[in-house]
Short mmCIF file of C-alpha atoms in Angstrom, two decimals:
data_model
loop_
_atom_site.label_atom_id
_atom_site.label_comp_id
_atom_site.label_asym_id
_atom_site.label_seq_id
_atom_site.Cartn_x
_atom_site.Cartn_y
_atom_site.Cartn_z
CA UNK A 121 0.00 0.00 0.00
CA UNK A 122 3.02 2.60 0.94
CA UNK A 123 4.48 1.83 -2.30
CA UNK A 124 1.57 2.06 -4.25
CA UNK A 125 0.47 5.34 -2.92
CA UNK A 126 4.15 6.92 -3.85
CA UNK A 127 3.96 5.79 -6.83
CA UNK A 128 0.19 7.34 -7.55
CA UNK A 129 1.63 10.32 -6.16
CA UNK A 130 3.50 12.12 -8.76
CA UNK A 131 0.40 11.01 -10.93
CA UNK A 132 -2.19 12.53 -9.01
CA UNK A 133 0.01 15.45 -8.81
CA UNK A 134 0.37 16.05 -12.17
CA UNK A 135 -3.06 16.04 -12.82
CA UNK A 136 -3.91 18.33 -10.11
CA UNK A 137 -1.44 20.67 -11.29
CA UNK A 138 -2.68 20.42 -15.02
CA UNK A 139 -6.48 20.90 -13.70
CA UNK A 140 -5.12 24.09 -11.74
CA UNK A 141 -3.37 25.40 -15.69
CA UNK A 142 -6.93 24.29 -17.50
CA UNK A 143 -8.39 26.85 -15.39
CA UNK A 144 -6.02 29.47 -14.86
CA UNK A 145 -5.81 29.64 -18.86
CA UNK A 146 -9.62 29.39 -19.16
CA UNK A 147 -9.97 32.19 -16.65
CA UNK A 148 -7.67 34.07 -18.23
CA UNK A 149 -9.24 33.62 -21.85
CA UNK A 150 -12.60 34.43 -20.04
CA UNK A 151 -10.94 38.03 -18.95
CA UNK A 152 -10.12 38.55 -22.11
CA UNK A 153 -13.31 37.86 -23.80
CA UNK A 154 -14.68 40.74 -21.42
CA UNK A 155 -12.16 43.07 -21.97
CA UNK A 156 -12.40 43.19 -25.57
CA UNK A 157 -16.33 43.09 -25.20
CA UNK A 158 -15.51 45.84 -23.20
CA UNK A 159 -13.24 47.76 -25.45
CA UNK A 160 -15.99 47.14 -27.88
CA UNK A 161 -18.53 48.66 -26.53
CA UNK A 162 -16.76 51.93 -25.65
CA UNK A 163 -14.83 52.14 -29.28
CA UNK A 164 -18.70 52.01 -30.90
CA UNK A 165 -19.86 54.81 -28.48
CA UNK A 166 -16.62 57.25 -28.83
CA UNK A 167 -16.11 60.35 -30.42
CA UNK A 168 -12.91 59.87 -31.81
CA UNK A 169 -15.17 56.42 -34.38
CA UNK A 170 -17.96 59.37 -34.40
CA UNK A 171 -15.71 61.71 -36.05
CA UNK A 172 -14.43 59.44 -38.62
CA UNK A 173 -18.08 57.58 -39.22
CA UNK A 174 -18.94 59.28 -42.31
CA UNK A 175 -22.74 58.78 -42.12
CA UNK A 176 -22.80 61.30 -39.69
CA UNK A 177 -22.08 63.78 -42.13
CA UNK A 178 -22.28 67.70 -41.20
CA UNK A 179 -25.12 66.89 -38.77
CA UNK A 180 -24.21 68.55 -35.06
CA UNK A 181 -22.97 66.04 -32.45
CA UNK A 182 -24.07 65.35 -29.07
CA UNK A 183 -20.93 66.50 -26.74
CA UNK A 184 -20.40 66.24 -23.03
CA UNK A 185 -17.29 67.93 -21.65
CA UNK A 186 -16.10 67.83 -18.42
CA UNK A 187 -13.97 70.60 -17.01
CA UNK A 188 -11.61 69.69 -14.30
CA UNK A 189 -10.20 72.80 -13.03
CA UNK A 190 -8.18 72.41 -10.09
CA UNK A 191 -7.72 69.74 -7.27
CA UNK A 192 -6.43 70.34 -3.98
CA UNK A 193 -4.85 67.28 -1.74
CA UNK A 194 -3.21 66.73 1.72
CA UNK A 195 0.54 68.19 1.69
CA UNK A 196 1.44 64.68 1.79
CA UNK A 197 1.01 64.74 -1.98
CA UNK A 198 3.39 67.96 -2.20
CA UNK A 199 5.78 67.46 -5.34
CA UNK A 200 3.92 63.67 -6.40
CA UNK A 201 3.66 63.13 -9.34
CA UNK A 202 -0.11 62.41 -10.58
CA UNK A 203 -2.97 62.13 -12.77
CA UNK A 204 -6.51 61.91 -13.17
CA UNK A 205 -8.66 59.94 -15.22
CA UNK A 206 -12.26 60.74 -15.84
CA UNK A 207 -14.83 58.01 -16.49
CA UNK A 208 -18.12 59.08 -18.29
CA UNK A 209 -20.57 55.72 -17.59
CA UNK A 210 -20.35 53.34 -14.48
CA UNK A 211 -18.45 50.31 -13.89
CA UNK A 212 -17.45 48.13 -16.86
CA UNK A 213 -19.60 50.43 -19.28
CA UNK A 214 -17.83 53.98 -19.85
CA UNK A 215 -15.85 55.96 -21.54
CA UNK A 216 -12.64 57.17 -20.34
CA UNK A 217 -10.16 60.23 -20.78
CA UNK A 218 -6.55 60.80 -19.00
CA UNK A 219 -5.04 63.95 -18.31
CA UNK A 220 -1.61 65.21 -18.33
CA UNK A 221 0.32 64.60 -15.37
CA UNK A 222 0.25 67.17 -12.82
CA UNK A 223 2.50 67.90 -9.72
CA UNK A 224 0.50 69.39 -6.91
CA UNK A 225 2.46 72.04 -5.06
CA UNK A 226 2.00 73.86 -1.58
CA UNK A 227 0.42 77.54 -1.83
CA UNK A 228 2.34 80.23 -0.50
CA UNK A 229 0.73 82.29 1.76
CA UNK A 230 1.24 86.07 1.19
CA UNK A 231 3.19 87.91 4.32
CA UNK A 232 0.99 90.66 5.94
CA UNK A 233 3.25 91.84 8.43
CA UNK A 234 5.98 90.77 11.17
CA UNK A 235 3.15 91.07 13.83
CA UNK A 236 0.65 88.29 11.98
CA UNK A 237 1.99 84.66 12.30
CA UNK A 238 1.30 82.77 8.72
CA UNK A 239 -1.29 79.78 9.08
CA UNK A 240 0.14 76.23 8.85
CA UNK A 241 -0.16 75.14 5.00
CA UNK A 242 -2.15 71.76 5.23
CA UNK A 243 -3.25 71.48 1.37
CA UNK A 244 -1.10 71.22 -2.39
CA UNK A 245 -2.94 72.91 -4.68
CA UNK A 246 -2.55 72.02 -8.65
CA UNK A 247 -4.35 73.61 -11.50
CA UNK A 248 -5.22 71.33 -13.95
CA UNK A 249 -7.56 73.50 -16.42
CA UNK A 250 -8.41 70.27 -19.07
CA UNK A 251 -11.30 69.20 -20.38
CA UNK A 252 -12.52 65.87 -22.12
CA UNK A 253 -15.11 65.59 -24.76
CA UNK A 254 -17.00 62.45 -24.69
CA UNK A 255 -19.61 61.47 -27.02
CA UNK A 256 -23.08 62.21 -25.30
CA UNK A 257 -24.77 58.63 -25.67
CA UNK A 258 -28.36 57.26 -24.24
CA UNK A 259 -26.39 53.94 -23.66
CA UNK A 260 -24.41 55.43 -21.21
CA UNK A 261 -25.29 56.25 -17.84
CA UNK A 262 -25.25 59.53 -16.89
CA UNK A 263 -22.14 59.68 -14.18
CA UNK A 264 -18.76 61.15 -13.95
CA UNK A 265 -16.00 59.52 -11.86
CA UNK A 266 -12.94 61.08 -11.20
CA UNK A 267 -10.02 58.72 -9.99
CA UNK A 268 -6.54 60.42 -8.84
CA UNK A 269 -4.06 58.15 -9.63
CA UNK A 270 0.31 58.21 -9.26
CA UNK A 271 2.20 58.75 -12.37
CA UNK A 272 4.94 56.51 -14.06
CA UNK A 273 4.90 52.67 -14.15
CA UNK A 274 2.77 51.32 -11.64
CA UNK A 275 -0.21 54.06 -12.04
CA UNK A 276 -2.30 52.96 -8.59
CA UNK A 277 -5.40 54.56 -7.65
CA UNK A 278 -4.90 57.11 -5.04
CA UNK A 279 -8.44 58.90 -4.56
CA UNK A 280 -11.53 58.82 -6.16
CA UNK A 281 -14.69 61.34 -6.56
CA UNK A 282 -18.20 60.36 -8.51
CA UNK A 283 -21.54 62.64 -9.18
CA UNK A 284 -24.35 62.36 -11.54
CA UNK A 285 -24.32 64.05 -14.60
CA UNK A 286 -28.06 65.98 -13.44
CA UNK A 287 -26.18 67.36 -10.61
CA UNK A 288 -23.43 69.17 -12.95
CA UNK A 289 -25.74 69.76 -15.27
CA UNK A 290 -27.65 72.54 -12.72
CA UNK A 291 -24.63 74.97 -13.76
CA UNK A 292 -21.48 76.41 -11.80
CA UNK A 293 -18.44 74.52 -10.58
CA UNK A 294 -18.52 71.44 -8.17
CA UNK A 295 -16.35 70.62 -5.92
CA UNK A 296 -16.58 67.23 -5.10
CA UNK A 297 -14.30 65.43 -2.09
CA UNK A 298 -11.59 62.74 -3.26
CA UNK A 299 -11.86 60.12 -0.93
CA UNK A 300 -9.39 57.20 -0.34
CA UNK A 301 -9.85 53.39 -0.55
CA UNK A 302 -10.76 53.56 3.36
CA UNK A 303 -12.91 56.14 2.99
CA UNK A 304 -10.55 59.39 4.01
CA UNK A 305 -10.74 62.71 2.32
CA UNK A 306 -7.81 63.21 0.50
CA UNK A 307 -8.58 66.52 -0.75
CA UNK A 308 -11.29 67.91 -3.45
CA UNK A 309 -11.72 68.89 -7.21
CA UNK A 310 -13.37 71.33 -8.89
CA UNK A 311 -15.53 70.49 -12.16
CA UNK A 312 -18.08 71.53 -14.12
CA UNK A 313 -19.97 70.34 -17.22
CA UNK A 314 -21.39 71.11 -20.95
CA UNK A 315 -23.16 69.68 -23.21
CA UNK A 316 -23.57 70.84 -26.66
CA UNK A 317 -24.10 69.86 -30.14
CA UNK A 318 -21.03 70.83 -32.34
CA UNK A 319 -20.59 70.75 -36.02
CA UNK A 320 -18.20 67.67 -37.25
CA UNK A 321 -15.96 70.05 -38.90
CA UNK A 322 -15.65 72.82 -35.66
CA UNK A 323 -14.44 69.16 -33.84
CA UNK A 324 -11.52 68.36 -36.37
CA UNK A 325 -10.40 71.98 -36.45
CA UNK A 326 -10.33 71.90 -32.42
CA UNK A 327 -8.75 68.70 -33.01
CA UNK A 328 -5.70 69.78 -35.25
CA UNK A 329 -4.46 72.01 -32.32
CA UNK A 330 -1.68 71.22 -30.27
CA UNK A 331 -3.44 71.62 -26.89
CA UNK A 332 -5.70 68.96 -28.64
CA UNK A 333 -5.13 64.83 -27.98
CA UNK A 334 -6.80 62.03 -29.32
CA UNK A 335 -7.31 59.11 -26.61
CA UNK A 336 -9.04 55.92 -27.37
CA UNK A 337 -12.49 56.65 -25.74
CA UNK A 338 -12.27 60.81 -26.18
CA UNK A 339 -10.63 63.85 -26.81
CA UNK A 340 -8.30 65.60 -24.33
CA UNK A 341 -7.82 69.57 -24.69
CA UNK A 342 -5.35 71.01 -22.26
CA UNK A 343 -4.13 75.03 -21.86
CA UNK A 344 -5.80 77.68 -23.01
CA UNK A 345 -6.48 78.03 -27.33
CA UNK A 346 -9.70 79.54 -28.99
CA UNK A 347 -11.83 76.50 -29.18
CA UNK A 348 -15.10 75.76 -31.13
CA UNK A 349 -18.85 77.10 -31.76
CA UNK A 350 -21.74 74.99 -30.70
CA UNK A 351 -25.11 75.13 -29.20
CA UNK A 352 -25.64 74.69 -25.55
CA UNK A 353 -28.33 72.23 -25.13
CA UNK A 354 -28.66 72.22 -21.32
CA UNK A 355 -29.19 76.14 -21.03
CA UNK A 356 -31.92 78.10 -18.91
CA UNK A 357 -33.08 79.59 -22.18
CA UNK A 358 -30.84 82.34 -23.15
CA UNK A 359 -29.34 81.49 -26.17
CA UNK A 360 -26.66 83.78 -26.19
CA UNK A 361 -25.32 81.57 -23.06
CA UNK A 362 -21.30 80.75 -23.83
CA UNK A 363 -19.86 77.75 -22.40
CA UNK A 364 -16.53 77.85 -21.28
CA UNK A 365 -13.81 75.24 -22.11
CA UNK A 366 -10.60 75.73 -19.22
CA UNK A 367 -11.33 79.51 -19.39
CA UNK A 368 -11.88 79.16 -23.50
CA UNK A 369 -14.83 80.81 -24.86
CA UNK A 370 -17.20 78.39 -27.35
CA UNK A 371 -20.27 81.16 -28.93
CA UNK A 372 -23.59 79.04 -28.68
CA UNK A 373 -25.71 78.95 -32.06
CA UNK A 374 -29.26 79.98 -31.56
CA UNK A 375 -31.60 77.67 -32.44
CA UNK A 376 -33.71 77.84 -35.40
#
């Protein structure tokens, strides 16, 4: 009996350890099925395949940007190097955009006088002043999540923010709280929101300038260029009502 069961060992062994590679390859070709599926999905619903679709023509499309003006964080982030990515959709459905990196840096407090002690700096300010362009699409749901995350190689997630679209939508800036994966404020960002129906051609001209980048999901404009006309859809009714793109000025179209 000892003889036969080390001898059945290496056996049973083997097959154990080729049943654990049978599923570690099928889970792995299962995660890949979804993330192409996934890739799918968002390449069909982006503005960069809108653009070049040619049966869309001259007619105006749908836009959403999102603003991200500035972002302040605990001074523990002083001098890291970061970004932020901005999710239009929820979960494995949505579109995405990255910014540039950005280096958040500790505000200096202006000197009043000998007799007045300066405060104790406890936040690192950064102003980011980018906006993505997403495709506005009924097959996406109507949220924007904001996820701070470190620069370089291994590009963790730091901090994370999320609001409905309804709630930028009222007008003005946000500021929403970045929260860690415990649940701590980190810090806050400010954003706001548009959404507007732009000519093709307006796009592609935006597009051509060098503050201008092409990501897979969206467009990326960073700085501070002349940018496009188009027609504010969510306005109060004044149709003279400009939206602004990182302090840029885009002339709404009154309707017809």
């Amino acid at each position: 009996a000892p003889k036969h069961f080390l001898n059945s060992c290496p056996a049973s062994f083997t097959m154990e350890v080729a049943s654990l590679s049978v599923a570690a390859l099928g889970f792995v070709c299962i995660a890949t099925s979804v993330k192409k599926s996934q890739d799918r999905w968002a390449k069909e619903r982006s503005l960069p395949r809108a653009l070049s679709d040619e049966r869309n023509g001259t007619a105006p499309l749908p836009v959403l940007a999102v603003h991200v003006l500035h972002a302040e964080m605990l001074k523990n982030f002083h001098s890291k190097r970061l970004m932020l990515r901005v999710k239009y959709g929820f979960k494995s459905q949505h579109l995405r955009c990255d910014t540039s990196e950005f280096v958040p840096e500790l505000r200096v407090q202006p000197k009043i006088s000998r007799l007045v002690h300066r405060q104790p700096v406890s936040q690192a300010y950064a102003q980011l002043s980018s906006t993505c362009l997403f495709l506005l699409s009924n097959d996406v749901k109507p949220t924007i999540r904001l996820t701070v995350r470190r620069a370089g190689l291994r590009k963790c997630s730091i901090a994370k923010a999320s609001v409905q679209l309804a709630y930028l939508s009222e007008g003005g800036v946000s500021e929403l709280p970045l929260r860690g994966s415990r649940g701590q404020k980190l810090g806050r960002i400010s954003i706001m929101s548009e959404v507007m129906e732009v000519h093709p051609s307006d796009l592609i001209g935006v597009f051509a300038l060098p503050c201008s980048a092409r990501q897979q999901n969206a467009y990326l404009i960073s700085g501070g260029e002349s940018v496009v006309e188009g027609e504010v859809v969510n306005d109060t009714g004044d149709n003279t009502l400009a939206a602004l793109l990182v302090g840029q000025r885009v002339t709404s179209h009154a309707r017809g």
